[in-house]
Amino acid sequence: LQAVLCHGDFRTGNYMVKNGQLQGIVDWELGHWGDPHEDLGWFCQRFFRFGKVGRTAGGMATRASLLQGYERSADRRVDPDVMAYWDIMANVKWAVVSLQQAARYISGAVDAFELALVGLGPAELDMQALALIGRRERLCHASRANPPTLSAARPRRARPRHPALPTSPRPLHRPRALASPARRPPAA
């Protein structure tokens, strides 16, 4: 496969449209030479549908219409096997980025509570990646169009923490302003 210029973060929010016409694509810091299926997989990732789960292309259109339009415009065929790989990797990549964002908040390096909230997503992203693998390999609940999510799972009792396990200096569930003074990191 010939390498192309990949955006690396092509999703709703990183392009500008006016009167139905593309005006520009922004946020290129992850740009690189790579497989053209990568940006397509990223764009179709469930997280970037912003609640419009049935609109599998960025929350705006169907995946089929996106891929047909891409094939027409790029004059290249989308390989379903390669696309399946990038669908899975989009979830893995976003899970890693989410954990990194949460770590920036927990460490006190950045005081932006939304980074902590992003850190709550990796378990659901793992489930989505496993569902995509299962669907591809025809395993478990693979035939379902919308695999189960953590939010749909039955609530369970919290497990007691082992006293030897370390705790984070800043919990994910509480903004810095509400953290107890004993646990609050020193002001920068």
PDB file of C-alpha atoms in Angstrom:
ATOM      1  CA  LEU A   1       0.000   0.000   0.000  1.00  0.00           C
ATOM      2  CA  GLN A   2       1.325   3.459  -0.889  1.00  0.00           C
ATOM      3  CA  ALA A   3       1.838   5.804   2.071  1.00  0.00           C
ATOM      4  CA  VAL A   4      -0.241   8.985   2.097  1.00  0.00           C
ATOM      5  CA  LEU A   5      -0.268  12.101   4.263  1.00  0.00           C
ATOM      6  CA  CYS A   6      -2.440  11.164   7.263  1.00  0.00           C
ATOM      7  CA  HIS A   7      -3.916  13.801   9.526  1.00  0.00           C
ATOM      8  CA  GLY A   8      -3.713  11.578  12.612  1.00  0.00           C
ATOM      9  CA  ASP A   9      -6.711  13.227  14.347  1.00  0.00           C
ATOM     10  CA  PHE A  10      -9.256  13.676  11.543  1.00  0.00           C
ATOM     11  CA  ARG A  11     -12.642  14.024  13.222  1.00  0.00           C
ATOM     12  CA  THR A  12     -15.486  16.472  13.708  1.00  0.00           C
ATOM     13  CA  GLY A  13     -13.934  19.498  15.365  1.00  0.00           C
ATOM     14  CA  ASN A  14     -10.772  19.461  13.266  1.00  0.00           C
ATOM     15  CA  TYR A  15     -12.193  20.672   9.987  1.00  0.00           C
ATOM     16  CA  MET A  16     -14.060  23.835   8.984  1.00  0.00           C
ATOM     17  CA  VAL A  17     -17.093  23.913   6.697  1.00  0.00           C
ATOM     18  CA  LYS A  18     -18.953  26.944   5.339  1.00  0.00           C
ATOM     19  CA  ASN A  19     -22.079  26.671   3.188  1.00  0.00           C
ATOM     20  CA  GLY A  20     -21.496  22.933   2.774  1.00  0.00           C
ATOM     21  CA  GLN A  21     -17.945  23.398   1.455  1.00  0.00           C
ATOM     22  CA  LEU A  22     -14.754  22.351   3.212  1.00  0.00           C
ATOM     23  CA  GLN A  23     -12.806  25.486   4.139  1.00  0.00           C
ATOM     24  CA  GLY A  24      -9.874  23.981   6.014  1.00  0.00           C
ATOM     25  CA  ILE A  25      -8.489  21.197   8.137  1.00  0.00           C
ATOM     26  CA  VAL A  26      -6.840  22.156  11.443  1.00  0.00           C
ATOM     27  CA  ASP A  27      -4.915  20.452  14.266  1.00  0.00           C
ATOM     28  CA  TRP A  28      -2.126  18.805  12.247  1.00  0.00           C
ATOM     29  CA  GLU A  29       0.328  18.039  15.084  1.00  0.00           C
ATOM     30  CA  LEU A  30      -0.259  14.276  14.653  1.00  0.00           C
ATOM     31  CA  GLY A  31       0.208  14.406  10.862  1.00  0.00           C
ATOM     32  CA  HIS A  32       2.458  11.714   9.356  1.00  0.00           C
ATOM     33  CA  TRP A  33       2.954   9.482   6.341  1.00  0.00           C
ATOM     34  CA  GLY A  34       0.934   6.300   6.694  1.00  0.00           C
ATOM     35  CA  ASP A  35      -1.941   4.085   5.650  1.00  0.00           C
ATOM     36  CA  PRO A  36      -4.971   5.994   4.273  1.00  0.00           C
ATOM     37  CA  HIS A  37      -7.301   3.669   6.200  1.00  0.00           C
ATOM     38  CA  GLU A  38      -5.996   5.122   9.488  1.00  0.00           C
ATOM     39  CA  ASP A  39      -7.831   8.454   9.184  1.00  0.00           C
ATOM     40  CA  LEU A  40     -10.986   6.670   8.022  1.00  0.00           C
ATOM     41  CA  GLY A  41     -10.927   4.385  11.075  1.00  0.00           C
ATOM     42  CA  TRP A  42     -10.337   7.339  13.406  1.00  0.00           C
ATOM     43  CA  PHE A  43     -13.212   9.307  11.869  1.00  0.00           C
ATOM     44  CA  CYS A  44     -15.588   6.346  12.299  1.00  0.00           C
ATOM     45  CA  GLN A  45     -14.646   5.664  15.919  1.00  0.00           C
ATOM     46  CA  ARG A  46     -17.657   5.527  18.243  1.00  0.00           C
ATOM     47  CA  PHE A  47     -16.255   8.144  20.664  1.00  0.00           C
ATOM     48  CA  PHE A  48     -16.231  10.850  17.962  1.00  0.00           C
ATOM     49  CA  ARG A  49     -19.896  10.350  17.023  1.00  0.00           C
ATOM     50  CA  PHE A  50     -20.939  12.650  19.871  1.00  0.00           C
ATOM     51  CA  GLY A  51     -24.012  10.639  20.861  1.00  0.00           C
ATOM     52  CA  LYS A  52     -25.146   9.859  17.317  1.00  0.00           C
ATOM     53  CA  VAL A  53     -24.088   6.208  17.490  1.00  0.00           C
ATOM     54  CA  GLY A  54     -26.094   5.162  14.410  1.00  0.00           C
ATOM     55  CA  ARG A  55     -24.296   7.719  12.239  1.00  0.00           C
ATOM     56  CA  THR A  56     -21.076   5.766  12.044  1.00  0.00           C
ATOM     57  CA  ALA A  57     -19.095   8.361  10.082  1.00  0.00           C
ATOM     58  CA  GLY A  58     -18.232  11.064  12.594  1.00  0.00           C
ATOM     59  CA  GLY A  59     -21.808  11.233  13.895  1.00  0.00           C
ATOM     60  CA  MET A  60     -22.954  12.767  10.599  1.00  0.00           C
ATOM     61  CA  ALA A  61     -23.409  10.054   7.984  1.00  0.00           C
ATOM     62  CA  THR A  62     -23.223   6.330   7.379  1.00  0.00           C
ATOM     63  CA  ARG A  63     -19.919   4.572   7.132  1.00  0.00           C
ATOM     64  CA  ALA A  64     -20.924   3.209   3.719  1.00  0.00           C
ATOM     65  CA  SER A  65     -21.512   6.713   2.306  1.00  0.00           C
ATOM     66  CA  LEU A  66     -18.166   7.936   3.712  1.00  0.00           C
ATOM     67  CA  LEU A  67     -16.235   5.010   2.242  1.00  0.00           C
ATOM     68  CA  GLN A  68     -18.009   5.264  -1.138  1.00  0.00           C
ATOM     69  CA  GLY A  69     -17.236   8.986  -1.284  1.00  0.00           C
ATOM     70  CA  TYR A  70     -13.634   8.339  -0.280  1.00  0.00           C
ATOM     71  CA  GLU A  71     -13.195   5.678  -2.976  1.00  0.00           C
ATOM     72  CA  ARG A  72     -14.627   8.031  -5.619  1.00  0.00           C
ATOM     73  CA  SER A  73     -12.533  11.025  -4.555  1.00  0.00           C
ATOM     74  CA  ALA A  74      -9.252   9.219  -3.839  1.00  0.00           C
ATOM     75  CA  ASP A  75      -9.579   6.810  -6.766  1.00  0.00           C
ATOM     76  CA  ARG A  76      -8.534   3.942  -4.502  1.00  0.00           C
ATOM     77  CA  ARG A  77     -10.426   1.007  -3.011  1.00  0.00           C
ATOM     78  CA  VAL A  78     -10.959   0.696   0.745  1.00  0.00           C
ATOM     79  CA  ASP A  79      -9.751  -2.742   1.840  1.00  0.00           C
ATOM     80  CA  PRO A  80     -12.236  -4.158   4.412  1.00  0.00           C
ATOM     81  CA  ASP A  81      -9.534  -6.239   6.141  1.00  0.00           C
ATOM     82  CA  VAL A  82      -7.186  -3.272   6.529  1.00  0.00           C
ATOM     83  CA  MET A  83     -10.124  -1.094   7.579  1.00  0.00           C
ATOM     84  CA  ALA A  84     -11.015  -3.598  10.324  1.00  0.00           C
ATOM     85  CA  TYR A  85      -7.479  -3.262  11.721  1.00  0.00           C
ATOM     86  CA  TRP A  86      -7.675   0.558  11.805  1.00  0.00           C
ATOM     87  CA  ASP A  87     -11.154   0.456  13.386  1.00  0.00           C
ATOM     88  CA  ILE A  88      -9.655  -1.510  16.281  1.00  0.00           C
ATOM     89  CA  MET A  89      -6.510   0.624  16.470  1.00  0.00           C
ATOM     90  CA  ALA A  90      -8.588   3.837  16.647  1.00  0.00           C
ATOM     91  CA  ASN A  91     -10.038   2.607  19.941  1.00  0.00           C
ATOM     92  CA  VAL A  92      -6.657   1.482  21.261  1.00  0.00           C
ATOM     93  CA  LYS A  93      -5.045   4.814  20.326  1.00  0.00           C
ATOM     94  CA  TRP A  94      -7.800   6.899  21.941  1.00  0.00           C
ATOM     95  CA  ALA A  95      -7.658   4.741  25.102  1.00  0.00           C
ATOM     96  CA  VAL A  96      -3.916   5.451  25.412  1.00  0.00           C
ATOM     97  CA  VAL A  97      -4.381   9.180  24.747  1.00  0.00           C
ATOM     98  CA  SER A  98      -7.212   9.268  27.319  1.00  0.00           C
ATOM     99  CA  LEU A  99      -4.993   7.703  29.968  1.00  0.00           C
ATOM    100  CA  GLN A 100      -2.225  10.182  29.149  1.00  0.00           C
ATOM    101  CA  GLN A 101      -4.648  13.104  29.457  1.00  0.00           C
ATOM    102  CA  ALA A 102      -5.906  11.853  32.832  1.00  0.00           C
ATOM    103  CA  ALA A 103      -2.309  11.408  34.025  1.00  0.00           C
ATOM    104  CA  ARG A 104      -1.607  15.062  33.213  1.00  0.00           C
ATOM    105  CA  TYR A 105      -4.489  16.073  35.491  1.00  0.00           C
ATOM    106  CA  ILE A 106      -3.719  13.573  38.278  1.00  0.00           C
ATOM    107  CA  SER A 107      -0.055  14.627  38.408  1.00  0.00           C
ATOM    108  CA  GLY A 108      -1.062  18.263  38.825  1.00  0.00           C
ATOM    109  CA  ALA A 109       0.767  19.276  35.630  1.00  0.00           C
ATOM    110  CA  VAL A 110      -2.475  20.643  34.143  1.00  0.00           C
ATOM    111  CA  ASP A 111      -5.442  21.918  36.150  1.00  0.00           C
ATOM    112  CA  ALA A 112      -8.183  21.022  33.662  1.00  0.00           C
ATOM    113  CA  PHE A 113     -10.841  18.727  35.121  1.00  0.00           C
ATOM    114  CA  GLU A 114     -12.040  17.719  31.635  1.00  0.00           C
ATOM    115  CA  LEU A 115      -8.770  15.787  31.281  1.00  0.00           C
ATOM    116  CA  ALA A 116      -9.785  13.684  34.283  1.00  0.00           C
ATOM    117  CA  LEU A 117     -13.165  13.032  32.689  1.00  0.00           C
ATOM    118  CA  VAL A 118     -11.489  11.869  29.463  1.00  0.00           C
ATOM    119  CA  GLY A 119      -9.605   9.372  31.619  1.00  0.00           C
ATOM    120  CA  LEU A 120     -12.859   7.607  32.456  1.00  0.00           C
ATOM    121  CA  GLY A 121     -13.287   6.348  28.873  1.00  0.00           C
ATOM    122  CA  PRO A 122     -10.590   3.686  28.330  1.00  0.00           C
ATOM    123  CA  ALA A 123     -12.604   0.784  29.763  1.00  0.00           C
ATOM    124  CA  GLU A 124     -15.428   1.465  27.308  1.00  0.00           C
ATOM    125  CA  LEU A 125     -12.905   1.889  24.476  1.00  0.00           C
ATOM    126  CA  ASP A 126     -11.406  -1.490  25.406  1.00  0.00           C
ATOM    127  CA  MET A 127     -14.877  -3.039  25.236  1.00  0.00           C
ATOM    128  CA  GLN A 128     -15.478  -1.472  21.827  1.00  0.00           C
ATOM    129  CA  ALA A 129     -12.113  -2.728  20.492  1.00  0.00           C
ATOM    130  CA  LEU A 130     -12.841  -6.230  21.822  1.00  0.00           C
ATOM    131  CA  ALA A 131     -16.323  -6.135  20.261  1.00  0.00           C
ATOM    132  CA  LEU A 132     -14.787  -5.174  16.897  1.00  0.00           C
ATOM    133  CA  ILE A 133     -12.310  -8.046  17.203  1.00  0.00           C
ATOM    134  CA  GLY A 134     -15.127 -10.392  18.235  1.00  0.00           C
ATOM    135  CA  ARG A 135     -17.317  -9.314  15.331  1.00  0.00           C
ATOM    136  CA  ARG A 136     -14.418  -9.844  12.940  1.00  0.00           C
ATOM    137  CA  GLU A 137     -13.636 -13.266  14.399  1.00  0.00           C
ATOM    138  CA  ARG A 138     -17.344 -14.102  14.888  1.00  0.00           C
ATOM    139  CA  LEU A 139     -16.995 -14.459  18.646  1.00  0.00           C
ATOM    140  CA  CYS A 140     -19.387 -13.856  21.579  1.00  0.00           C
ATOM    141  CA  HIS A 141     -21.836 -10.973  20.982  1.00  0.00           C
ATOM    142  CA  ALA A 142     -20.172 -10.172  17.651  1.00  0.00           C
ATOM    143  CA  SER A 143     -23.356 -10.189  15.618  1.00  0.00           C
ATOM    144  CA  ARG A 144     -24.799  -7.228  17.554  1.00  0.00           C
ATOM    145  CA  ALA A 145     -24.652  -3.913  15.718  1.00  0.00           C
ATOM    146  CA  ASN A 146     -24.204  -2.040  19.010  1.00  0.00           C
ATOM    147  CA  PRO A 147     -22.164  -4.063  21.503  1.00  0.00           C
ATOM    148  CA  PRO A 148     -22.818  -3.569  25.213  1.00  0.00           C
ATOM    149  CA  THR A 149     -21.130  -0.654  26.931  1.00  0.00           C
ATOM    150  CA  LEU A 150     -20.093  -0.079  30.512  1.00  0.00           C
ATOM    151  CA  SER A 151     -22.912   2.411  30.992  1.00  0.00           C
ATOM    152  CA  ALA A 152     -25.405  -0.310  30.010  1.00  0.00           C
ATOM    153  CA  ALA A 153     -23.873  -2.885  32.317  1.00  0.00           C
ATOM    154  CA  ARG A 154     -25.556  -3.833  35.584  1.00  0.00           C
ATOM    155  CA  PRO A 155     -24.047  -1.901  38.506  1.00  0.00           C
ATOM    156  CA  ARG A 156     -21.808  -3.949  40.786  1.00  0.00           C
ATOM    157  CA  ARG A 157     -20.762  -3.506  44.378  1.00  0.00           C
ATOM    158  CA  ALA A 158     -17.461  -1.700  44.806  1.00  0.00           C
ATOM    159  CA  ARG A 159     -14.583  -3.997  45.679  1.00  0.00           C
ATOM    160  CA  PRO A 160     -12.573  -3.108  48.757  1.00  0.00           C
ATOM    161  CA  ARG A 161      -9.132  -1.674  48.020  1.00  0.00           C
ATOM    162  CA  HIS A 162      -6.099  -3.497  49.306  1.00  0.00           C
ATOM    163  CA  PRO A 163      -4.264  -1.232  51.803  1.00  0.00           C
ATOM    164  CA  ALA A 164      -0.927  -1.872  50.069  1.00  0.00           C
ATOM    165  CA  LEU A 165      -2.121  -0.407  46.756  1.00  0.00           C
ATOM    166  CA  PRO A 166      -1.029   3.191  46.161  1.00  0.00           C
ATOM    167  CA  THR A 167      -3.658   5.872  45.726  1.00  0.00           C
ATOM    168  CA  SER A 168      -3.393   8.755  43.278  1.00  0.00           C
ATOM    169  CA  PRO A 169      -2.459  12.151  44.654  1.00  0.00           C
ATOM    170  CA  ARG A 170      -5.544  13.609  42.922  1.00  0.00           C
ATOM    171  CA  PRO A 171      -8.675  11.508  42.472  1.00  0.00           C
ATOM    172  CA  LEU A 172     -10.369  11.491  39.068  1.00  0.00           C
ATOM    173  CA  HIS A 173     -13.828  12.092  40.504  1.00  0.00           C
ATOM    174  CA  ARG A 174     -13.178  15.372  42.316  1.00  0.00           C
ATOM    175  CA  PRO A 175     -12.077  18.750  40.944  1.00  0.00           C
ATOM    176  CA  ARG A 176      -8.938  20.240  42.479  1.00  0.00           C
ATOM    177  CA  ALA A 177     -10.928  22.917  44.281  1.00  0.00           C
ATOM    178  CA  LEU A 178     -12.901  20.246  46.161  1.00  0.00           C
ATOM    179  CA  ALA A 179      -9.924  18.035  47.030  1.00  0.00           C
ATOM    180  CA  SER A 180      -9.198  17.817  50.748  1.00  0.00           C
ATOM    181  CA  PRO A 181      -6.371  20.174  51.829  1.00  0.00           C
ATOM    182  CA  ALA A 182      -4.251  17.216  52.926  1.00  0.00           C
ATOM    183  CA  ARG A 183      -4.337  15.757  49.395  1.00  0.00           C
ATOM    184  CA  ARG A 184      -4.265  19.012  47.431  1.00  0.00           C
ATOM    185  CA  PRO A 185      -0.974  19.476  45.531  1.00  0.00           C
ATOM    186  CA  PRO A 186       0.952  22.668  46.246  1.00  0.00           C
ATOM    187  CA  ALA A 187       0.042  25.644  44.061  1.00  0.00           C
ATOM    188  CA  ALA A 188       2.419  26.236  41.177  1.00  0.00           C
TER     189      ALA A 188
END
